[in-house]
Structure formats: C-alpha cells, structure tokens
Short mmCIF file of C-alpha atoms in Angstrom, two decimals:
data_model
loop_
_atom_site.label_atom_id
_atom_site.label_comp_id
_atom_site.label_asym_id
_atom_site.label_seq_id
_atom_site.Cartn_x
_atom_site.Cartn_y
_atom_site.Cartn_z
CA MET A 1 101.77 125.89 167.33
CA THR A 2 99.68 128.89 168.88
CA GLU A 3 102.74 131.12 170.55
CA GLN A 4 102.72 134.64 168.65
CA ASN A 5 105.90 136.11 169.04
CA ASN A 6 108.37 137.63 166.30
CA GLU A 7 110.99 135.13 167.12
CA LEU A 8 109.13 132.08 165.62
CA PRO A 9 111.92 129.67 168.64
CA GLU A 10 109.47 126.36 166.60
CA LEU A 11 110.69 127.38 163.40
CA GLN A 12 114.11 125.55 162.11
CA VAL A 13 115.12 125.20 158.78
CA GLY A 14 114.57 122.33 157.20
CA THR A 15 111.57 121.83 158.87
CA THR A 16 108.21 120.77 157.32
CA ILE A 17 104.71 122.53 157.44
CA THR A 18 101.31 123.25 156.39
CA GLY A 19 99.61 126.01 155.79
CA LYS A 20 96.50 127.79 153.73
CA VAL A 21 97.68 129.86 150.35
CA ILE A 22 95.36 133.72 152.10
CA LYS A 23 96.17 135.95 148.74
CA VAL A 24 98.42 135.33 145.65
CA GLU A 25 100.31 137.63 143.97
CA GLU A 26 102.38 137.55 140.55
CA LYS A 27 105.85 136.62 142.24
CA GLN A 28 104.98 134.94 145.73
CA VAL A 29 101.96 133.17 147.69
CA LEU A 30 101.53 134.36 151.69
CA VAL A 31 101.03 131.44 153.55
CA ASP A 32 98.53 131.11 156.28
CA ILE A 33 101.17 129.38 159.15
CA GLY A 34 99.25 129.59 162.51
CA TYR A 35 101.55 132.29 163.47
CA LYS A 36 101.70 135.46 163.69
CA THR A 37 104.08 136.54 160.65
CA GLU A 38 102.78 134.86 157.64
CA GLY A 39 105.01 132.51 155.03
CA ILE A 40 106.10 133.57 152.35
CA VAL A 41 106.48 130.91 149.20
CA PRO A 42 108.62 133.48 146.62
CA ILE A 43 107.45 132.51 142.57
CA GLY A 44 110.95 130.12 142.19
CA GLU A 45 109.88 127.98 145.54
CA LEU A 46 106.05 127.10 143.97
CA SER A 47 107.62 124.24 141.33
CA SER A 48 110.67 122.48 139.73
CA LEU A 49 109.14 123.70 136.40
CA HIS A 50 109.40 127.11 135.59
CA VAL A 51 106.59 129.66 136.28
CA GLU A 52 105.31 133.37 135.07
CA GLN A 53 102.17 133.31 137.31
CA ALA A 54 102.40 132.44 141.43
CA GLY A 55 99.04 132.02 140.12
CA ASP A 56 99.39 129.84 137.99
CA VAL A 57 100.20 126.58 140.13
CA VAL A 58 98.39 127.77 143.42
CA ASN A 59 95.32 129.14 144.29
CA GLU A 60 93.96 131.07 147.65
CA GLY A 61 91.90 127.83 149.84
CA ASP A 62 95.27 126.01 149.06
CA GLU A 63 96.13 123.78 151.89
CA LEU A 64 100.19 123.37 151.08
CA THR A 65 103.27 120.96 152.74
CA LEU A 66 106.00 123.45 152.74
CA LYS A 67 109.66 123.39 153.82
CA VAL A 68 111.06 125.87 156.49
CA LYS A 69 114.54 127.03 153.56
CA LYS A 70 114.88 130.94 155.54
CA ILE A 71 113.87 132.49 158.66
CA ASP A 72 115.33 136.09 158.94
CA ASP A 73 113.42 138.04 161.79
CA ASP A 74 109.70 138.85 160.67
CA GLU A 75 109.94 137.00 157.89
CA VAL A 76 110.16 133.02 157.37
CA VAL A 77 110.57 132.21 153.37
CA LEU A 78 108.69 128.56 152.28
CA SER A 79 109.36 126.33 149.82
CA LYS A 80 106.52 123.81 147.91
CA LYS A 81 109.63 123.11 145.82
CA ALA A 82 111.77 121.17 148.24
CA ILE A 83 108.58 119.15 149.53
CA ASP A 84 107.57 117.77 145.99
CA ALA A 85 111.28 117.49 144.98
CA ASP A 86 111.92 114.92 148.07
CA GLN A 87 108.25 112.56 147.25
CA ALA A 88 108.94 112.81 143.53
CA TRP A 89 112.37 111.27 144.62
CA VAL A 90 111.32 108.49 145.88
CA GLU A 91 108.65 107.47 143.41
CA LEU A 92 111.37 108.14 140.44
CA GLU A 93 113.72 105.77 142.13
CA GLU A 94 111.39 103.28 142.85
CA LYS A 95 109.70 103.68 139.28
CA TYR A 96 113.52 103.62 138.11
CA LYS A 97 114.36 100.34 139.37
CA SER A 98 110.93 98.68 138.51
CA GLY A 99 111.07 100.14 134.94
CA GLU A 100 108.40 101.56 135.24
CA ILE A 101 106.52 103.25 132.44
CA PHE A 102 104.28 106.33 133.34
CA GLU A 103 102.71 109.24 131.78
CA THR A 104 103.95 112.63 131.98
CA GLU A 105 103.08 116.09 130.79
CA VAL A 106 105.78 118.45 127.60
CA LYS A 107 105.80 121.71 129.84
CA GLU A 108 108.50 123.73 128.02
CA VAL A 109 110.25 122.69 124.61
CA VAL A 110 114.20 123.54 124.82
CA LYS A 111 117.04 123.06 122.70
CA GLY A 112 118.17 119.59 122.94
CA GLY A 113 114.48 118.00 123.84
CA LEU A 114 111.83 118.28 125.97
CA VAL A 115 111.67 119.67 129.53
CA VAL A 116 108.78 117.22 131.67
CA ASP A 117 107.14 117.84 135.03
CA VAL A 118 108.05 114.47 137.13
CA GLY A 119 107.59 116.06 140.79
CA VAL A 120 110.83 117.39 139.63
CA ARG A 121 112.32 118.96 136.62
CA GLY A 122 113.37 115.98 133.89
CA PHE A 123 114.30 115.81 130.21
CA ILE A 124 114.09 113.69 127.40
CA PRO A 125 116.46 114.08 125.26
CA ALA A 126 115.76 114.83 121.48
CA SER A 127 117.10 111.41 120.63
CA LEU A 128 114.90 109.70 122.81
CA VAL A 129 110.95 111.50 122.32
CA GLU A 130 111.06 108.94 119.42
CA THR A 131 112.64 106.05 117.27
CA TYR A 132 112.55 108.80 114.39
CA PHE A 133 114.03 111.77 113.04
CA VAL A 134 111.65 114.50 114.48
CA GLU A 135 112.40 117.73 113.27
CA ASP A 136 109.65 120.36 115.14
CA PHE A 137 108.88 118.91 118.73
CA SER A 138 106.31 122.77 119.04
CA ASP A 139 104.13 120.35 118.41
CA TYR A 140 104.73 118.29 121.74
CA LYS A 141 104.06 120.99 124.33
CA ASN A 142 100.86 119.97 126.96
CA LYS A 143 100.99 116.41 125.41
CA MET A 144 101.00 113.30 127.88
CA LEU A 145 103.71 111.12 126.90
CA ALA A 146 104.66 107.51 128.01
CA VAL A 147 108.11 107.47 129.28
CA LYS A 148 110.74 105.16 131.31
CA ILE A 149 113.61 106.27 133.29
CA ALA A 150 116.69 106.02 131.60
CA GLU A 151 118.96 107.17 134.04
CA LEU A 152 118.63 108.81 137.29
CA ASP A 153 121.22 110.80 139.90
CA LYS A 154 119.87 112.58 142.67
CA ASP A 155 123.09 114.35 144.08
CA GLN A 156 123.33 115.99 140.45
CA ASN A 157 119.32 116.59 140.18
CA ARG A 158 119.63 114.50 136.83
CA ILE A 159 116.31 112.99 135.48
CA ILE A 160 116.90 111.58 132.38
CA LEU A 161 113.70 109.88 130.38
CA SER A 162 112.41 108.34 127.60
CA HIS A 163 109.57 107.68 125.56
CA ARG A 164 111.44 105.85 122.68
CA ALA A 165 112.20 103.14 125.41
CA VAL A 166 108.35 102.62 125.44
CA ALA A 167 107.73 103.03 121.87
CA GLU A 168 110.49 100.24 121.14
CA ASP A 169 108.61 97.73 123.39
CA GLU A 170 105.70 99.04 122.35
CA ALA A 171 106.45 97.79 118.23
CA GLN A 172 108.92 94.65 119.68
CA ALA A 173 105.50 93.49 121.32
CA LYS A 174 103.78 94.24 118.43
CA LYS A 175 106.17 92.34 115.86
CA GLY A 176 106.07 88.92 118.11
CA GLU A 177 101.98 89.24 118.29
CA LEU A 178 102.57 89.74 114.56
CA LEU A 179 105.10 87.82 113.22
CA GLN A 180 103.12 84.71 115.74
CA SER A 181 99.76 85.38 113.59
CA LEU A 182 101.32 85.08 110.17
CA GLU A 183 101.92 81.74 108.14
CA ALA A 184 102.18 80.84 104.75
CA GLY A 185 99.87 81.77 101.93
CA GLN A 186 98.45 84.63 103.93
CA VAL A 187 97.62 87.84 101.65
CA LEU A 188 97.88 91.12 102.74
CA GLU A 189 98.63 94.72 101.95
CA GLY A 190 101.89 96.44 102.98
CA THR A 191 103.79 99.43 102.42
CA VAL A 192 107.51 99.67 100.54
CA GLN A 193 109.97 101.10 103.45
CA ARG A 194 113.18 100.38 101.07
CA ILE A 195 114.61 98.89 98.63
CA THR A 196 117.49 97.39 98.02
CA ASN A 197 119.64 96.26 94.42
CA PHE A 198 117.99 92.51 95.44
CA GLY A 199 114.42 92.88 96.47
CA VAL A 200 112.23 95.45 98.46
CA PHE A 201 111.64 95.47 102.31
CA VAL A 202 107.69 95.91 102.87
CA ASP A 203 106.09 97.17 106.17
CA LEU A 204 103.30 94.99 106.96
CA GLY A 205 101.94 96.61 110.38
CA GLY A 206 105.16 96.76 112.78
CA VAL A 207 106.97 94.02 110.78
CA ASP A 208 109.70 93.94 107.50
CA GLY A 209 109.81 91.37 104.94
CA LEU A 210 111.16 90.84 101.61
CA VAL A 211 109.49 90.49 98.33
CA HIS A 212 113.10 89.20 96.48
CA ILE A 213 113.07 90.79 93.28
CA SER A 214 112.79 87.75 91.46
CA GLN A 215 109.20 87.68 93.64
CA LEU A 216 108.46 91.13 92.08
CA ALA A 217 106.96 90.37 88.84
CA HIS A 218 106.38 87.44 86.42
CA LYS A 219 108.70 89.12 83.81
CA HIS A 220 112.28 89.98 84.43
CA VAL A 221 113.23 92.80 86.62
CA GLU A 222 116.57 94.60 86.45
CA LYS A 223 116.13 96.92 88.72
CA ALA A 224 113.06 96.88 92.07
CA SER A 225 113.05 100.34 91.15
CA ASP A 226 111.70 100.01 88.32
CA VAL A 227 108.23 97.87 89.76
CA VAL A 228 107.89 99.70 92.84
CA SER A 229 108.69 103.19 94.92
CA GLU A 230 109.16 103.22 98.48
CA GLY A 231 105.61 104.77 99.92
CA GLU A 232 103.70 102.39 98.00
CA LYS A 233 100.74 99.90 98.90
CA LEU A 234 101.77 96.50 97.84
CA LYS A 235 99.52 93.47 97.68
CA VAL A 236 101.92 89.71 99.48
CA GLU A 237 102.07 86.22 99.59
CA VAL A 238 103.46 84.73 102.30
CA LEU A 239 106.26 82.38 101.26
CA SER A 240 107.44 81.56 104.82
CA VAL A 241 108.23 82.92 108.31
CA ASP A 242 111.60 82.21 110.09
CA MET A 243 110.48 83.25 113.74
CA ASP A 244 114.06 82.63 115.19
CA ASN A 245 115.30 85.00 112.54
CA GLU A 246 112.29 87.13 112.17
CA ARG A 247 112.66 86.65 108.89
CA ILE A 248 109.54 86.89 106.32
CA SER A 249 109.52 85.90 103.36
CA LEU A 250 107.11 87.58 100.74
CA SER A 251 105.77 87.48 96.67
CA HIS A 252 104.16 90.28 95.04
CA LYS A 253 103.81 87.84 91.80
CA ASN A 254 101.69 85.57 93.45
CA THR A 255 98.88 88.12 93.77
CA ILE A 256 98.93 89.22 90.43
CA PRO A 257 97.75 87.24 87.35
CA GLY A 258 100.17 85.51 84.92
CA PRO A 259 101.47 86.17 82.57
CA TRP A 260 99.62 82.67 80.95
CA SER A 261 96.77 83.46 82.50
CA ASP A 262 93.46 83.22 80.24
CA ILE A 263 95.79 82.92 77.68
CA GLU A 264 93.92 80.39 75.71
CA SER A 265 92.03 83.72 75.45
CA ARG A 266 94.41 85.70 73.66
CA PHE A 267 96.07 83.34 71.63
CA SER A 268 94.63 80.44 69.24
CA ALA A 269 95.49 78.13 67.76
CA GLY A 270 95.94 79.12 63.72
CA ASP A 271 97.11 82.96 64.92
CA THR A 272 100.47 84.13 63.28
CA VAL A 273 101.71 86.72 65.81
CA GLU A 274 104.77 88.41 65.79
CA GLY A 275 107.43 87.83 68.39
CA THR A 276 110.96 88.04 69.75
CA VAL A 277 113.48 85.03 69.57
CA ARG A 278 115.26 84.93 73.41
CA ARG A 279 116.97 81.62 73.87
CA LEU A 280 118.18 79.00 71.00
CA VAL A 281 119.10 75.65 71.90
CA ASN A 282 119.74 72.23 70.20
CA PHE A 283 116.08 71.59 70.11
CA GLY A 284 114.54 74.50 68.84
CA ALA A 285 114.54 78.48 69.60
CA PHE A 286 111.90 79.74 72.41
CA VAL A 287 110.01 83.04 71.27
CA GLU A 288 107.91 85.69 73.18
CA ILE A 289 105.30 86.44 71.96
CA GLU A 290 103.94 88.32 75.10
CA ALA A 291 106.01 89.81 77.70
CA GLY A 292 106.56 86.38 80.13
CA VAL A 293 105.08 84.19 77.39
CA GLU A 294 107.52 81.86 75.37
CA GLY A 295 106.66 79.48 72.43
CA LEU A 296 109.00 76.63 71.63
CA VAL A 297 109.50 76.79 67.55
CA HIS A 298 110.90 73.58 67.30
CA ILE A 299 113.69 72.70 65.18
CA SER A 300 111.55 70.98 63.02
CA GLN A 301 109.22 74.01 62.18
CA ILE A 302 111.89 76.33 61.74
CA ALA A 303 112.45 75.76 58.17
CA ASN A 304 111.85 73.89 55.09
CA ARG A 305 115.20 72.70 54.56
CA HIS A 306 116.80 70.59 56.75
CA ILE A 307 119.50 72.40 59.10
CA GLY A 308 121.21 71.08 62.29
CA THR A 309 121.11 73.61 64.74
CA PRO A 310 119.24 76.48 65.24
CA GLN A 311 121.83 79.02 64.91
CA GLU A 312 121.78 78.83 61.69
CA VAL A 313 118.57 80.50 60.52
CA LEU A 314 118.39 82.51 64.00
CA GLU A 315 119.98 84.74 66.48
CA VAL A 316 119.23 86.41 69.75
CA GLY A 317 116.96 89.00 69.38
CA GLN A 318 115.48 88.34 65.97
CA LYS A 319 112.44 89.63 65.67
CA VAL A 320 109.82 86.60 63.25
CA ASN A 321 106.23 85.74 62.89
CA VAL A 322 105.04 82.59 63.94
CA LYS A 323 102.24 80.43 63.61
CA ILE A 324 100.94 78.99 66.61
CA LEU A 325 99.88 75.27 66.14
CA ASP A 326 98.58 74.76 69.92
CA VAL A 327 98.13 76.61 73.61
CA ASN A 328 98.13 74.83 76.98
CA GLU A 329 97.59 76.97 79.52
CA ASN A 330 97.01 74.56 82.44
CA GLU A 331 101.06 73.42 81.04
CA GLU A 332 102.01 76.93 80.60
CA ARG A 333 103.24 75.89 76.76
CA ILE A 334 102.79 76.94 73.33
CA SER A 335 103.70 75.36 70.16
CA LEU A 336 104.89 77.48 67.22
CA SER A 337 105.82 77.51 63.92
CA ILE A 338 108.08 78.92 60.96
CA LYS A 339 108.28 77.04 58.22
CA GLU A 340 104.58 76.64 58.00
CA LEU A 341 104.42 80.17 57.30
CA GLU A 342 107.29 79.94 54.95
CA GLN A 343 104.88 77.52 52.97
CA GLU A 344 101.89 79.21 53.37
CA GLN A 345 103.64 82.43 51.75
CA ALA A 346 105.54 79.72 49.18
CA GLU A 347 102.05 78.74 48.35
CA LYS A 348 100.37 82.22 48.03
CA GLU A 349 103.42 83.04 46.38
CA TYR A 350 102.79 79.86 43.71
CA LYS A 351 99.29 80.34 43.11
CA GLN A 352 99.54 84.06 42.60
CA TYR A 353 102.57 83.35 40.00
CA ALA A 354 99.88 80.06 38.33
CA LYS A 355 96.96 82.76 38.49
CA ASP A 356 99.49 85.18 36.79
CA GLU A 357 100.16 82.75 34.06
CA ASP A 358 96.71 81.23 32.81
CA GLN A 359 95.63 85.35 32.49
CA SER A 360 99.29 85.73 31.02
CA GLY A 361 97.63 82.90 28.39
CA PHE A 362 94.51 83.58 27.88
CA GLN A 363 95.81 87.34 26.68
CA LEU A 364 97.95 85.75 24.64
CA GLY A 365 95.56 83.12 22.88
CA ASP A 366 92.57 85.95 22.67
CA PHE A 367 95.00 88.31 20.59
CA ILE A 368 96.81 85.39 18.60
CA GLY A 369 92.86 84.65 17.98
CA ASP A 370 92.07 88.17 16.57
CA LYS A 371 94.66 88.19 14.05
CA LEU A 372 94.18 84.97 12.75
CA ASN A 373 90.95 86.11 11.84
CA LYS A 374 92.17 88.49 10.17
CA TYR A 375 93.56 86.08 7.15
CA LYS A 376 89.93 84.54 7.24
#
C-alpha cells in the first residue's frame, strides 16, 4: 500500500487499516495510514462514549486499528469506535452466554442510571445498580463495578448490565456459608432489621434470624418495639437452624441474666416485701415481688382464718405485703406468707396493748397510793 495518488483506489468503505497518530487536535485526530493523504478520525468516531477532547482518548504516536467510514476526494474519514465495537460485541456475546462477571468503569451518571464503557456504550438502570435504593448516584462516577449482562441486542445496539445481580449472587453465597456455620447454642451479635407484631428479624451478617417476641425478654412483652429498636445491636443465641427453608430461630432472652439469677443475694427467708397479686389458683396466690419473679402464697398462708378460695381475700392486681418463708434459686421457687405478717402484727398490737395496760395500771395504783397516804 504505497501508491501515492489522490484517488486512493485501494481504500474502500468498511476496510480495516492501521495507522499512527501524528496530530491530536481538539475535535479530531490525524493519522498516517501510509498514503499521501492523512486519515481523519473525528472526535465522534474515537469512542462509543461522549468525549470532550480527542486528547482524552488518544495520544500522538499511538498505533490505531481503524475502519474506513468515508472516502471523499482527498479526505479519508476513519473510525476507531467501529473497530472497538466489533471486537466488543464478540466479547460481550461470549460473556452474555456464559453469565460471566466482569468489571467495568462508570463513565457517566445520567437520569435513570449509569453509563459504562464495555467497548461500546453500556447502561446500568438505577434498579439494577444495588440491592437497595440509592438516592444519589454521583459517587459512582469513575468507580469500577462488577457486572453481569442482563440484556444484549446488537441490532438495537442495546446493552443492559446489572451490578445488582452480582451483589445478589454474592449475598446468596455468603448466606449459604453462614447457614452452614450456624449451630444451636452459638451466641452472636446481630442488628435489628425489622420489627413485627410477632418478634424481630436480626441480621447476622448476610442472613436474618427471627427472635420471637417470647424470646426477647424474661418478662412478658406486649410490643417488640417496647424492648428493641431498628438498627440496634442485639446479642442472640441460636436456637435452631432450618437449612431447607433457610430459617433461623434466635433468642435474646437466653443471653441476659434471668430474673431468678442470683435471687438468693436479693431475697432471704424472713424478709418482708411488697408484691402484686398476679394469679389466683385454687391452692393459693402467685405474687410478683420483682419483675419476672413470682412467689406462691399457699392458701393456708393467706389468712389467719380458714378460707375456701383465695378469691375470698385477694384479687388480681392487688398490692400486698408478704413475708418470705423460703427461697430456692435452682428450682426458681419462693414461698410466701401473708398470714405470718398478720400474726406478727397481731402479736405486736397485743404486746403494745398489754404494755399500755400495765403502764395505765401502775399510774392508777400510784394515784390511789398517794390518796391513801393523805388519809393516814
């Protein structure tokens, strides 16, 4: 290809040639293609992406493979974009068929998603960027993202890519590994993700487990939101793992001291405490003396007199003073008595009465004695 003329008979539109960049102007590049006439690569033919200046894509001295786009008199218009696209489409079709994951750079943030360079212009819709909602995509510019091809149509020049699919695959793989590593009895820390009327879902680092409302605290919980809040770190114990259904049952209650823990250091036989009647049964009354700690007042210990049922004397919600008869931490049992307090009170009142009587008697005797002395 050394013939020197202005007609350039060897060149045809669609021909692939190589050339060397000899001049980079703002909006075009001049290329030595071995002919008297230099080839011109307009800025729009340098890349499938928007280019501000030709120097952003090529430099003087670069060797380029180009396709002839137009031959007009002494002007030869060439395209780098066309060669890049041909090669890119071959590679993209292979990646699409194999489901390959590859990295690409975000070139532009546009309305509705991200523009990337995959040899041709590729697009990642906003819904396929992440597994979660993104308010502002400005931080994604120039960022490398791992993607899979979601849709490919060469005739329409349409390439849709997804980073979300990659993130979901990674999350699923991580979830599987985590599920395999979990076993009953493990104590972990997680983050409260979601609160429902039946409990809370806790993220253990890629997989959620359920803490049923009955496993949130040792005391009765009406609403889970009374005990925990979304985003809170929570220590939990694994109760069970259902691999087939990917369900994990957790307990927060098992990781915190129970109300009966170290109970004997707080309550001793002989102590008098105030409590609230929580339940009445035919053999007595259960009285709560501390959150989650109920003791039994046997029916024989309710009153000094004989009663047929506890309801004759007590009602649920009533505040009562009780005397502790016995504390057993291992069996989580406390025996209480109301009768003994009544007896003690009665004895105290009787002694006070007797004392008052004695004092009153001595005063009367002294008075009578003084009067008698006067008559002597």
